[in-house]
């Protein structure tokens, strides 16, 4: 059981480039989220999805797009990379909107923007 | 709005001693959930323990327990008999219905170092 799989694990981009961070889960979870982790700031929510075809913004959505065409996949797109987007990105999923079950996290993508 | 505060940026503890990591929270929702996650140096986020706001007893999971004091809005993590493998970052997080149960709010974390 793979859980939540994120690819790539590491990526270096130049300012202005675009790229997509991939996230896939095999647990048939309805709810998926993207967080970014910056030093001293904990994890902050970028975008989330409550099911296929439904997405919404989190705390820090600017510069990122998401889509959810299937239950399994929730890619995060950087439209025009900026140095401020250098961070570690985590994808998470859960199947319990009642809040009793934890979110399952992927291993993260470490992204550097030059 | 909801907020998590972790006031200990770093802690050093002797091996085999008990550890308490502080977490206070703020929310206007009567119903909420509190989580603790461990992040070792390898970077993954590992779920440790959960406490619901209506749970009558403090949550326990092996060597981990949550000291939940609702009136003080605190949810401290207690690790008994610490081990070298407990060295990691620890994050407190919460959810609430009005904020969206699928969305976690995290504290800034505490870096725990266990000394042999």
PDB file of C-alpha atoms in Angstrom:
ATOM      1  CA  UNK A   1       0.000   0.000   0.000  1.00  0.00           C
ATOM      2  CA  UNK A   2       1.807   3.109  -1.249  1.00  0.00           C
ATOM      3  CA  UNK A   3      -0.338   5.717   0.562  1.00  0.00           C
ATOM      4  CA  UNK A   4       0.377   9.230  -0.724  1.00  0.00           C
ATOM      5  CA  UNK A   5       3.038   9.470  -3.426  1.00  0.00           C
ATOM      6  CA  UNK A   6       4.665  12.740  -4.426  1.00  0.00           C
ATOM      7  CA  UNK A   7       6.926  13.292  -7.400  1.00  0.00           C
ATOM      8  CA  UNK A   8       9.515  14.611  -7.884  1.00  0.00           C
ATOM      9  CA  UNK A   9      11.320  14.547  -4.536  1.00  0.00           C
ATOM     10  CA  UNK A  10      13.652  17.377  -5.516  1.00  0.00           C
ATOM     11  CA  UNK A  11      13.474  20.041  -8.215  1.00  0.00           C
ATOM     12  CA  UNK A  12      15.433  23.154  -9.136  1.00  0.00           C
ATOM     13  CA  UNK A  13      13.760  25.744 -11.351  1.00  0.00           C
ATOM     14  CA  UNK A  14      14.680  29.083 -12.796  1.00  0.00           C
ATOM     15  CA  UNK A  15      12.525  32.124 -12.110  1.00  0.00           C
ATOM     16  CA  UNK A  16       9.640  32.258 -14.565  1.00  0.00           C
ATOM     17  CA  UNK A  17       9.566  28.550 -15.361  1.00  0.00           C
ATOM     18  CA  UNK A  18       6.430  26.522 -14.810  1.00  0.00           C
ATOM     19  CA  UNK A  19       6.095  23.020 -13.438  1.00  0.00           C
ATOM     20  CA  UNK A  20       3.653  20.574 -11.928  1.00  0.00           C
ATOM     21  CA  UNK A  21       4.119  18.754  -8.634  1.00  0.00           C
ATOM     22  CA  UNK A  22       2.391  15.412  -8.740  1.00  0.00           C
ATOM     23  CA  UNK A  23       0.420  13.835  -5.918  1.00  0.00           C
ATOM     24  CA  UNK A  24      -1.365  10.493  -6.034  1.00  0.00           C
ATOM     25  CA  UNK A  25      -3.082   8.473  -3.312  1.00  0.00           C
ATOM     26  CA  UNK A  26      -4.312   4.898  -3.463  1.00  0.00           C
ATOM     27  CA  UNK A  27      -6.549   4.950  -0.376  1.00  0.00           C
ATOM     28  CA  UNK A  28      -9.675   6.232  -2.175  1.00  0.00           C
ATOM     29  CA  UNK A  29      -9.631   9.330   0.034  1.00  0.00           C
ATOM     30  CA  UNK A  30     -12.055  12.107  -0.851  1.00  0.00           C
ATOM     31  CA  UNK A  31     -10.146  14.977   0.679  1.00  0.00           C
ATOM     32  CA  UNK A  32      -6.730  16.093  -0.506  1.00  0.00           C
ATOM     33  CA  UNK A  33      -4.626  19.126   0.355  1.00  0.00           C
ATOM     34  CA  UNK A  34      -1.381  20.844  -0.533  1.00  0.00           C
ATOM     35  CA  UNK A  35       0.780  22.507   2.114  1.00  0.00           C
ATOM     36  CA  UNK A  36       4.055  24.343   1.980  1.00  0.00           C
ATOM     37  CA  UNK A  37       6.619  24.262   4.764  1.00  0.00           C
ATOM     38  CA  UNK A  38       8.953  27.192   5.280  1.00  0.00           C
ATOM     39  CA  UNK A  39      11.540  27.536   8.069  1.00  0.00           C
ATOM     40  CA  UNK A  40      10.032  28.847  11.300  1.00  0.00           C
ATOM     41  CA  UNK A  41       6.498  28.973   9.899  1.00  0.00           C
ATOM     42  CA  UNK A  42       5.164  25.443  10.149  1.00  0.00           C
ATOM     43  CA  UNK A  43       2.962  24.132   7.339  1.00  0.00           C
ATOM     44  CA  UNK A  44       0.535  26.399   5.531  1.00  0.00           C
ATOM     45  CA  UNK A  45      -2.379  25.332   3.367  1.00  0.00           C
ATOM     46  CA  UNK A  46      -2.157  26.249  -0.329  1.00  0.00           C
ATOM     47  CA  UNK A  47      -5.180  24.558  -1.936  1.00  0.00           C
ATOM     48  CA  UNK A  48      -7.465  21.708  -1.063  1.00  0.00           C
ATOM     49  CA  UNK A  49     -10.112  19.482  -2.642  1.00  0.00           C
ATOM     50  CA  UNK A  50     -13.159  17.806  -1.117  1.00  0.00           C
ATOM     51  CA  UNK A  51     -13.711  15.517  -4.087  1.00  0.00           C
ATOM     52  CA  UNK A  52     -13.170  15.081  -7.802  1.00  0.00           C
ATOM     53  CA  UNK A  53     -13.983  18.305  -9.625  1.00  0.00           C
ATOM     54  CA  UNK A  54     -14.075  20.426  -6.447  1.00  0.00           C
ATOM     55  CA  UNK A  55     -11.173  22.580  -5.298  1.00  0.00           C
ATOM     56  CA  UNK A  56     -10.771  25.659  -3.140  1.00  0.00           C
ATOM     57  CA  UNK A  57      -8.112  28.046  -1.916  1.00  0.00           C
ATOM     58  CA  UNK A  58      -6.271  27.787   1.349  1.00  0.00           C
ATOM     59  CA  UNK A  59      -4.186  30.303   3.231  1.00  0.00           C
ATOM     60  CA  UNK A  60      -1.477  30.952   0.596  1.00  0.00           C
ATOM     61  CA  UNK A  61      -2.923  30.206  -2.884  1.00  0.00           C
ATOM     62  CA  UNK A  62      -1.298  32.944  -4.977  1.00  0.00           C
ATOM     63  CA  UNK A  63       0.931  31.638  -7.749  1.00  0.00           C
ATOM     64  CA  UNK A  64      -0.472  28.113  -7.643  1.00  0.00           C
ATOM     65  CA  UNK A  65      -3.216  26.259  -9.505  1.00  0.00           C
ATOM     66  CA  UNK A  66      -4.791  22.893  -8.802  1.00  0.00           C
ATOM     67  CA  UNK A  67      -7.273  20.565 -10.425  1.00  0.00           C
ATOM     68  CA  UNK A  68      -8.882  17.306  -9.361  1.00  0.00           C
ATOM     69  CA  UNK A  69     -10.052  15.271 -12.321  1.00  0.00           C
ATOM     70  CA  UNK A  70      -9.860  11.928 -10.479  1.00  0.00           C
ATOM     71  CA  UNK A  71     -10.128  10.838  -6.856  1.00  0.00           C
ATOM     72  CA  UNK A  72      -6.540   9.593  -6.917  1.00  0.00           C
ATOM     73  CA  UNK A  73      -4.643  12.577  -8.328  1.00  0.00           C
ATOM     74  CA  UNK A  74      -4.239  16.159  -7.139  1.00  0.00           C
ATOM     75  CA  UNK A  75      -1.475  17.981  -9.044  1.00  0.00           C
ATOM     76  CA  UNK A  76      -0.163  21.395  -7.999  1.00  0.00           C
ATOM     77  CA  UNK A  77       0.935  23.749 -10.759  1.00  0.00           C
ATOM     78  CA  UNK A  78       3.342  26.642 -10.435  1.00  0.00           C
ATOM     79  CA  UNK A  79       2.489  28.996 -13.271  1.00  0.00           C
ATOM     80  CA  UNK A  80       5.574  31.241 -13.215  1.00  0.00           C
ATOM     81  CA  UNK A  81       8.023  30.231 -10.507  1.00  0.00           C
ATOM     82  CA  UNK A  82       9.341  32.909  -8.143  1.00  0.00           C
ATOM     83  CA  UNK A  83      12.143  32.672  -5.544  1.00  0.00           C
ATOM     84  CA  UNK A  84       9.495  33.145  -2.811  1.00  0.00           C
ATOM     85  CA  UNK A  85       8.091  29.752  -3.803  1.00  0.00           C
ATOM     86  CA  UNK A  86      11.254  27.989  -2.690  1.00  0.00           C
ATOM     87  CA  UNK A  87       9.889  25.614  -0.081  1.00  0.00           C
ATOM     88  CA  UNK A  88       9.081  22.034   0.799  1.00  0.00           C
ATOM     89  CA  UNK A  89       5.678  20.996  -0.495  1.00  0.00           C
ATOM     90  CA  UNK A  90       3.537  18.325   1.104  1.00  0.00           C
ATOM     91  CA  UNK A  91       0.447  16.655  -0.262  1.00  0.00           C
ATOM     92  CA  UNK A  92      -1.988  15.086   2.219  1.00  0.00           C
ATOM     93  CA  UNK A  93      -5.212  13.120   2.095  1.00  0.00           C
ATOM     94  CA  UNK A  94      -7.938  11.957   4.454  1.00  0.00           C
ATOM     95  CA  UNK A  95     -11.274  10.245   4.170  1.00  0.00           C
ATOM     96  CA  UNK A  96     -12.805  11.649   7.328  1.00  0.00           C
ATOM     97  CA  UNK A  97     -14.338  15.090   7.225  1.00  0.00           C
ATOM     98  CA  UNK A  98     -15.525  14.521  10.770  1.00  0.00           C
ATOM     99  CA  UNK A  99     -11.999  15.240  11.839  1.00  0.00           C
ATOM    100  CA  UNK A 100     -11.376  12.088  13.817  1.00  0.00           C
ATOM    101  CA  UNK A 101      -8.822  10.629  11.454  1.00  0.00           C
ATOM    102  CA  UNK A 102      -5.428  12.101  10.638  1.00  0.00           C
ATOM    103  CA  UNK A 103      -4.324  13.357   7.294  1.00  0.00           C
ATOM    104  CA  UNK A 104      -1.823  11.070   5.585  1.00  0.00           C
ATOM    105  CA  UNK A 105       1.144  12.944   4.170  1.00  0.00           C
ATOM    106  CA  UNK A 106       3.414  12.245   1.250  1.00  0.00           C
ATOM    107  CA  UNK A 107       7.171  12.440   1.710  1.00  0.00           C
ATOM    108  CA  UNK A 108       7.347  15.966   0.290  1.00  0.00           C
ATOM    109  CA  UNK A 109       8.893  17.743  -2.691  1.00  0.00           C
ATOM    110  CA  UNK A 110      11.832  20.038  -2.029  1.00  0.00           C
ATOM    111  CA  UNK A 111      11.658  22.870  -4.568  1.00  0.00           C
ATOM    112  CA  UNK A 112      14.311  25.532  -5.161  1.00  0.00           C
ATOM    113  CA  UNK A 113      13.704  28.521  -7.409  1.00  0.00           C
ATOM    114  CA  UNK A 114      16.835  30.318  -8.612  1.00  0.00           C
TER     115      UNK A 114
ATOM    116  CA  UNK B   1     -10.032  32.101  12.782  1.00  0.00           C
ATOM    117  CA  UNK B   2      -8.060  29.432  14.538  1.00  0.00           C
ATOM    118  CA  UNK B   3      -4.494  29.488  15.744  1.00  0.00           C
ATOM    119  CA  UNK B   4      -1.926  27.103  17.202  1.00  0.00           C
ATOM    120  CA  UNK B   5       0.959  28.355  19.341  1.00  0.00           C
ATOM    121  CA  UNK B   6       4.052  26.324  20.153  1.00  0.00           C
ATOM    122  CA  UNK B   7       6.322  28.434  22.338  1.00  0.00           C
ATOM    123  CA  UNK B   8       9.333  26.103  22.550  1.00  0.00           C
ATOM    124  CA  UNK B   9      11.456  26.409  19.395  1.00  0.00           C
ATOM    125  CA  UNK B  10      13.907  23.812  20.699  1.00  0.00           C
ATOM    126  CA  UNK B  11      14.366  21.419  23.593  1.00  0.00           C
ATOM    127  CA  UNK B  12      17.220  19.230  24.789  1.00  0.00           C
ATOM    128  CA  UNK B  13      16.295  16.242  26.954  1.00  0.00           C
ATOM    129  CA  UNK B  14      18.337  13.437  28.458  1.00  0.00           C
ATOM    130  CA  UNK B  15      17.576   9.975  27.134  1.00  0.00           C
ATOM    131  CA  UNK B  16      14.988   8.025  29.179  1.00  0.00           C
ATOM    132  CA  UNK B  17      13.518  11.176  30.707  1.00  0.00           C
ATOM    133  CA  UNK B  18       9.923  12.210  30.053  1.00  0.00           C
ATOM    134  CA  UNK B  19       9.295  15.151  27.731  1.00  0.00           C
ATOM    135  CA  UNK B  20       6.426  17.619  27.576  1.00  0.00           C
ATOM    136  CA  UNK B  21       5.951  19.650  24.398  1.00  0.00           C
ATOM    137  CA  UNK B  22       3.637  22.622  24.795  1.00  0.00           C
ATOM    138  CA  UNK B  23       0.750  23.519  22.514  1.00  0.00           C
ATOM    139  CA  UNK B  24      -1.956  26.118  23.040  1.00  0.00           C
ATOM    140  CA  UNK B  25      -4.777  26.759  20.625  1.00  0.00           C
ATOM    141  CA  UNK B  26      -7.422  29.327  19.893  1.00  0.00           C
ATOM    142  CA  UNK B  27     -10.736  28.695  18.216  1.00  0.00           C
ATOM    143  CA  UNK B  28     -14.318  29.833  18.564  1.00  0.00           C
ATOM    144  CA  UNK B  29     -15.702  26.424  17.547  1.00  0.00           C
ATOM    145  CA  UNK B  30     -17.010  24.205  20.349  1.00  0.00           C
ATOM    146  CA  UNK B  31     -16.080  21.176  18.255  1.00  0.00           C
ATOM    147  CA  UNK B  32     -12.504  20.698  17.123  1.00  0.00           C
ATOM    148  CA  UNK B  33      -9.719  18.161  16.850  1.00  0.00           C
ATOM    149  CA  UNK B  34      -6.083  18.369  17.838  1.00  0.00           C
ATOM    150  CA  UNK B  35      -3.255  16.375  16.264  1.00  0.00           C
ATOM    151  CA  UNK B  36       0.429  15.911  16.887  1.00  0.00           C
ATOM    152  CA  UNK B  37       2.805  15.055  14.056  1.00  0.00           C
ATOM    153  CA  UNK B  38       6.489  14.098  14.169  1.00  0.00           C
ATOM    154  CA  UNK B  39       8.883  15.135  11.431  1.00  0.00           C
ATOM    155  CA  UNK B  40      12.259  13.376  11.597  1.00  0.00           C
ATOM    156  CA  UNK B  41      15.285  14.674   9.740  1.00  0.00           C
ATOM    157  CA  UNK B  42      14.283  12.563   6.733  1.00  0.00           C
ATOM    158  CA  UNK B  43      11.362  14.969   6.276  1.00  0.00           C
ATOM    159  CA  UNK B  44       8.203  12.880   6.325  1.00  0.00           C
ATOM    160  CA  UNK B  45       5.220  13.789   8.511  1.00  0.00           C
ATOM    161  CA  UNK B  46       4.245  11.025  10.920  1.00  0.00           C
ATOM    162  CA  UNK B  47       0.921  11.111  12.768  1.00  0.00           C
ATOM    163  CA  UNK B  48       1.316  10.497  16.508  1.00  0.00           C
ATOM    164  CA  UNK B  49      -1.908  11.177  18.385  1.00  0.00           C
ATOM    165  CA  UNK B  50      -5.367  12.767  18.154  1.00  0.00           C
ATOM    166  CA  UNK B  51      -7.661  14.408  20.726  1.00  0.00           C
ATOM    167  CA  UNK B  52     -11.242  15.432  20.034  1.00  0.00           C
ATOM    168  CA  UNK B  53     -12.712  18.363  21.918  1.00  0.00           C
ATOM    169  CA  UNK B  54     -15.516  16.236  23.320  1.00  0.00           C
ATOM    170  CA  UNK B  55     -13.324  13.321  24.343  1.00  0.00           C
ATOM    171  CA  UNK B  56     -13.627  12.795  28.067  1.00  0.00           C
ATOM    172  CA  UNK B  57     -10.249  11.157  28.521  1.00  0.00           C
ATOM    173  CA  UNK B  58      -6.801  12.204  27.452  1.00  0.00           C
ATOM    174  CA  UNK B  59      -5.615  10.359  24.357  1.00  0.00           C
ATOM    175  CA  UNK B  60      -2.770   7.860  24.652  1.00  0.00           C
ATOM    176  CA  UNK B  61      -0.788   5.952  22.007  1.00  0.00           C
ATOM    177  CA  UNK B  62       2.031   3.857  23.376  1.00  0.00           C
ATOM    178  CA  UNK B  63       4.668   6.218  24.830  1.00  0.00           C
ATOM    179  CA  UNK B  64       2.708   9.262  23.669  1.00  0.00           C
ATOM    180  CA  UNK B  65      -0.051  10.897  25.636  1.00  0.00           C
ATOM    181  CA  UNK B  66      -1.875  14.153  25.223  1.00  0.00           C
ATOM    182  CA  UNK B  67      -2.427  16.332  28.275  1.00  0.00           C
ATOM    183  CA  UNK B  68      -5.655  18.030  27.207  1.00  0.00           C
ATOM    184  CA  UNK B  69      -6.757  20.966  29.375  1.00  0.00           C
ATOM    185  CA  UNK B  70      -9.797  22.394  27.638  1.00  0.00           C
ATOM    186  CA  UNK B  71     -10.330  25.370  29.941  1.00  0.00           C
ATOM    187  CA  UNK B  72      -6.742  26.472  29.391  1.00  0.00           C
ATOM    188  CA  UNK B  73      -6.917  25.637  25.669  1.00  0.00           C
ATOM    189  CA  UNK B  74      -3.788  23.556  25.872  1.00  0.00           C
ATOM    190  CA  UNK B  75      -2.946  20.187  24.319  1.00  0.00           C
ATOM    191  CA  UNK B  76       0.548  19.266  25.423  1.00  0.00           C
ATOM    192  CA  UNK B  77       2.268  16.161  24.095  1.00  0.00           C
ATOM    193  CA  UNK B  78       3.968  13.975  26.687  1.00  0.00           C
ATOM    194  CA  UNK B  79       6.573  11.438  25.602  1.00  0.00           C
ATOM    195  CA  UNK B  80       7.486   8.965  28.304  1.00  0.00           C
ATOM    196  CA  UNK B  81      10.937   7.365  28.558  1.00  0.00           C
ATOM    197  CA  UNK B  82      12.440   9.300  25.663  1.00  0.00           C
ATOM    198  CA  UNK B  83      14.627   7.523  23.112  1.00  0.00           C
ATOM    199  CA  UNK B  84      17.295   8.745  20.705  1.00  0.00           C
ATOM    200  CA  UNK B  85      14.860   8.096  17.860  1.00  0.00           C
ATOM    201  CA  UNK B  86      12.506  10.695  19.306  1.00  0.00           C
ATOM    202  CA  UNK B  87      14.830  13.455  18.106  1.00  0.00           C
ATOM    203  CA  UNK B  88      12.741  15.313  15.516  1.00  0.00           C
ATOM    204  CA  UNK B  89      10.500  18.308  14.876  1.00  0.00           C
ATOM    205  CA  UNK B  90       7.077  18.039  16.476  1.00  0.00           C
ATOM    206  CA  UNK B  91       4.046  19.890  15.194  1.00  0.00           C
ATOM    207  CA  UNK B  92       0.728  20.519  16.881  1.00  0.00           C
ATOM    208  CA  UNK B  93      -2.218  21.023  14.513  1.00  0.00           C
ATOM    209  CA  UNK B  94      -5.956  21.524  14.718  1.00  0.00           C
ATOM    210  CA  UNK B  95      -9.113  21.268  12.679  1.00  0.00           C
ATOM    211  CA  UNK B  96     -12.595  22.625  13.267  1.00  0.00           C
ATOM    212  CA  UNK B  97     -15.875  22.396  11.359  1.00  0.00           C
ATOM    213  CA  UNK B  98     -16.170  26.096  10.619  1.00  0.00           C
ATOM    214  CA  UNK B  99     -12.644  26.177   9.251  1.00  0.00           C
ATOM    215  CA  UNK B 100     -13.095  22.909   7.379  1.00  0.00           C
ATOM    216  CA  UNK B 101     -12.194  19.565   8.858  1.00  0.00           C
ATOM    217  CA  UNK B 102     -10.091  18.713   5.845  1.00  0.00           C
ATOM    218  CA  UNK B 103      -7.810  21.683   6.538  1.00  0.00           C
ATOM    219  CA  UNK B 104      -5.163  21.569   9.219  1.00  0.00           C
ATOM    220  CA  UNK B 105      -3.781  24.631  10.969  1.00  0.00           C
ATOM    221  CA  UNK B 106      -0.236  23.998  12.190  1.00  0.00           C
ATOM    222  CA  UNK B 107       1.927  25.517  14.868  1.00  0.00           C
ATOM    223  CA  UNK B 108       5.519  26.490  14.132  1.00  0.00           C
ATOM    224  CA  UNK B 109       6.909  23.343  15.700  1.00  0.00           C
ATOM    225  CA  UNK B 110       9.354  22.318  18.428  1.00  0.00           C
ATOM    226  CA  UNK B 111      12.699  20.732  17.620  1.00  0.00           C
ATOM    227  CA  UNK B 112      13.387  18.015  20.183  1.00  0.00           C
ATOM    228  CA  UNK B 113      16.900  16.670  20.659  1.00  0.00           C
ATOM    229  CA  UNK B 114      17.469  13.638  22.870  1.00  0.00           C
ATOM    230  CA  UNK B 115      20.906  13.538  24.479  1.00  0.00           C
ATOM    231  CA  UNK B 116      22.507  10.129  25.144  1.00  0.00           C
TER     232      UNK B 116
END
